[in-house]
Short mmCIF file of C-alpha atoms in Angstrom, two decimals:
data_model
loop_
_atom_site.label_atom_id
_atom_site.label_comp_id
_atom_site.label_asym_id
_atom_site.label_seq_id
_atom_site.Cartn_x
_atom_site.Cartn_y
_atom_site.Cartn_z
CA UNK A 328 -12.06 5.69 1.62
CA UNK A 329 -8.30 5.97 1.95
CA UNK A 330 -7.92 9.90 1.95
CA UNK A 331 -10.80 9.27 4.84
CA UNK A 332 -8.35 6.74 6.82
CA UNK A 333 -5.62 8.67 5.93
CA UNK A 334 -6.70 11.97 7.30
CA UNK A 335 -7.66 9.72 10.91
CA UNK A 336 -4.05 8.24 11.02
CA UNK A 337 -2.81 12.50 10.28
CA UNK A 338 -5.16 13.14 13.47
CA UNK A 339 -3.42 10.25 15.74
CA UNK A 340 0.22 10.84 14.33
CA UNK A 341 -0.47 14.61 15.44
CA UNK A 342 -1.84 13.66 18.85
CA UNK A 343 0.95 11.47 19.70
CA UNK A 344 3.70 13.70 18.31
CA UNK A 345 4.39 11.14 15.37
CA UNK A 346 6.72 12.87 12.82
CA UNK A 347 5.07 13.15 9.08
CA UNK A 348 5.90 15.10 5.82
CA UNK A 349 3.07 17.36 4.16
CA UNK A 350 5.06 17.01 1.16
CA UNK A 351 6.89 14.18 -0.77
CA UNK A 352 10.06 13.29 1.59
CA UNK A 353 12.41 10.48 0.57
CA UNK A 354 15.09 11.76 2.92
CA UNK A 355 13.23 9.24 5.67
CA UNK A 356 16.20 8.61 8.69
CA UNK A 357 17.08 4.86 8.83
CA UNK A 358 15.33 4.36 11.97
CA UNK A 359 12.13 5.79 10.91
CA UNK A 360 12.67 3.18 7.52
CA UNK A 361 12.96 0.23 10.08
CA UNK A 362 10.85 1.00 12.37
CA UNK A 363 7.67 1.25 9.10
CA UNK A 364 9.11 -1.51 7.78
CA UNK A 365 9.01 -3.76 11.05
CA UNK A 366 5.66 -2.52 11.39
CA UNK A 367 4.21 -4.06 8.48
CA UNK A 368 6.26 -7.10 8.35
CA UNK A 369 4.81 -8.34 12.11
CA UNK A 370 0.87 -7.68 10.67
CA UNK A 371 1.96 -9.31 7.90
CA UNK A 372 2.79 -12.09 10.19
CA UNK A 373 -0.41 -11.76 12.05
CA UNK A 374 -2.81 -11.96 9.16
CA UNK A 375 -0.41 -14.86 8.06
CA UNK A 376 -1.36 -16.89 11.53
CA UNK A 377 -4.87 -15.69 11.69
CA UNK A 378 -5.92 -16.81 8.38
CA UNK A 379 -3.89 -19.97 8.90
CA UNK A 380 -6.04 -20.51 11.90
CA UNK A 381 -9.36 -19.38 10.04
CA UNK A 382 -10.02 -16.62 12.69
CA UNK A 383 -12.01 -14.21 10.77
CA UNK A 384 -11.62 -11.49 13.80
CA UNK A 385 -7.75 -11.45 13.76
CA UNK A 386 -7.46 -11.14 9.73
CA UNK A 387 -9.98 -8.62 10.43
CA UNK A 388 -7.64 -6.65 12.89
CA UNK A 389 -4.51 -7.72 11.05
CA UNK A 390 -6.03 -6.48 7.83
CA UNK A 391 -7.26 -3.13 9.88
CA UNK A 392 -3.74 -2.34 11.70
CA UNK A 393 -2.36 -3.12 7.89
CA UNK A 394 -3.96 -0.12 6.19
CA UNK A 395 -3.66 1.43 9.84
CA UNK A 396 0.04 0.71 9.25
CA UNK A 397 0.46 2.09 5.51
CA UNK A 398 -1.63 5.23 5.79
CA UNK A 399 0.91 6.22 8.30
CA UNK A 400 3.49 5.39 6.31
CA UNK A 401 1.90 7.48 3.69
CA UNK A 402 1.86 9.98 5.42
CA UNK A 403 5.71 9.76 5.91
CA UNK A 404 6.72 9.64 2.93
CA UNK A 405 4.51 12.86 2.30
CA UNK A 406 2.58 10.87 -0.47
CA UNK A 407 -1.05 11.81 0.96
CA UNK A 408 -1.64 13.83 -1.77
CA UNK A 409 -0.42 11.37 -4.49
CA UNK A 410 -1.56 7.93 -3.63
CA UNK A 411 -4.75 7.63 -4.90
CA UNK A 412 -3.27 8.55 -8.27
CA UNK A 413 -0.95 6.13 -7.72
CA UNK A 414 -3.53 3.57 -6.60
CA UNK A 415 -4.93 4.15 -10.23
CA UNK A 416 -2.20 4.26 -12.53
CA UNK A 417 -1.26 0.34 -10.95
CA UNK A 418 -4.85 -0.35 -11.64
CA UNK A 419 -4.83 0.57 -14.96
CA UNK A 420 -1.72 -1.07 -15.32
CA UNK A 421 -2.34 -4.26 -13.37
CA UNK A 422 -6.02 -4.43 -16.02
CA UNK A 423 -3.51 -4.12 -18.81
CA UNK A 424 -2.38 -8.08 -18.52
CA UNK A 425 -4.79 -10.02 -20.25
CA UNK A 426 -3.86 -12.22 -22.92
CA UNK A 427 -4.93 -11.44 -26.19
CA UNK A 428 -8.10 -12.59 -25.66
CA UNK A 429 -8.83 -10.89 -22.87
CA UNK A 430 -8.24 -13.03 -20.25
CA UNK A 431 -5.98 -13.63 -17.19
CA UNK A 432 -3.26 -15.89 -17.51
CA UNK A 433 -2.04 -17.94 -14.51
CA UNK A 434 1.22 -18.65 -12.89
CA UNK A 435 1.17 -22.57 -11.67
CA UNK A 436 1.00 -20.70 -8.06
CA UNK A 437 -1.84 -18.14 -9.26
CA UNK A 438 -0.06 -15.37 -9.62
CA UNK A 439 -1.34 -13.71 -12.68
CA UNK A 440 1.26 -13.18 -15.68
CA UNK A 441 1.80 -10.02 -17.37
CA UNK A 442 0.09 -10.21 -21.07
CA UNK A 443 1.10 -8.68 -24.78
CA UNK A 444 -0.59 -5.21 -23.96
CA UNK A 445 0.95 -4.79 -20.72
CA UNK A 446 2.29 -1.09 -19.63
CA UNK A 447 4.30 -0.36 -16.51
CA UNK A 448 2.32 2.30 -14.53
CA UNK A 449 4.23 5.88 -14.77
CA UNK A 450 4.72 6.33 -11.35
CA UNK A 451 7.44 9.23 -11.96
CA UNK A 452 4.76 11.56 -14.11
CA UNK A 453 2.08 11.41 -11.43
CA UNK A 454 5.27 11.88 -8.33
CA UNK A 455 6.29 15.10 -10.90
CA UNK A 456 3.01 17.05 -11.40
#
């Protein structure tokens, strides 16, 4: 699903002459950084009022322009390639927090805790292959 959404955001950064990488970039300029990061803080926002309100068709569009949003910045950071590796690794890490019983163990504001057999993810191997 996200290489799908990914590849559509390619198409409309292309159209509208929207600078990406086609391979990993970290040397971003600082208005590029703002500008991505300004972009997901006001959906944030958005999704933040409409489910606030209970308006299933705004979270809906927030939640759309979101991943809308992050595919593009994705894209760049030249990380099309990587993220659904990435996506894994966290998954495998994030399952690695149960207690040892093998359940989830909660923060007082639900946030789940990190358990005995937790493992960071390794990010850096995945980025290096």
């Amino acid at each position: 699903m996200i290489t799908n959404a990914i590849e559509q955001v390619k198409e409309f950064a292309e159209t509208f002459n929207i600078e990406y990488s086609d391979d990993m970039n970290i040397n971003i300029d600082e208005s590029t950084i703002d500008l991505r990061f300004r972009l997901m803080q006001e959906e944030n926002l958005e999704y933040l009022e409409a489910a606030k309100n209970k308006d299933i068709v705004e979270v809906a569009d927030a939640l759309g322009d979101i991943l809308y949003i992050l595919c593009g910045t994705i894209l760049t950071h030249g990380l099309q390639h990587k993220i659904v590796e990435v996506f894994n690794e966290i998954q495998r890490s994030n399952m690695s927090k149960l207690d040892i019983n093998g359940k989830p163990v909660f923060r007082e504001d639900g946030k789940i805790l990190k358990g005995p057999n937790y493992f960071q993810p390794n990010i850096k191997e995945i980025l290096e292959k």
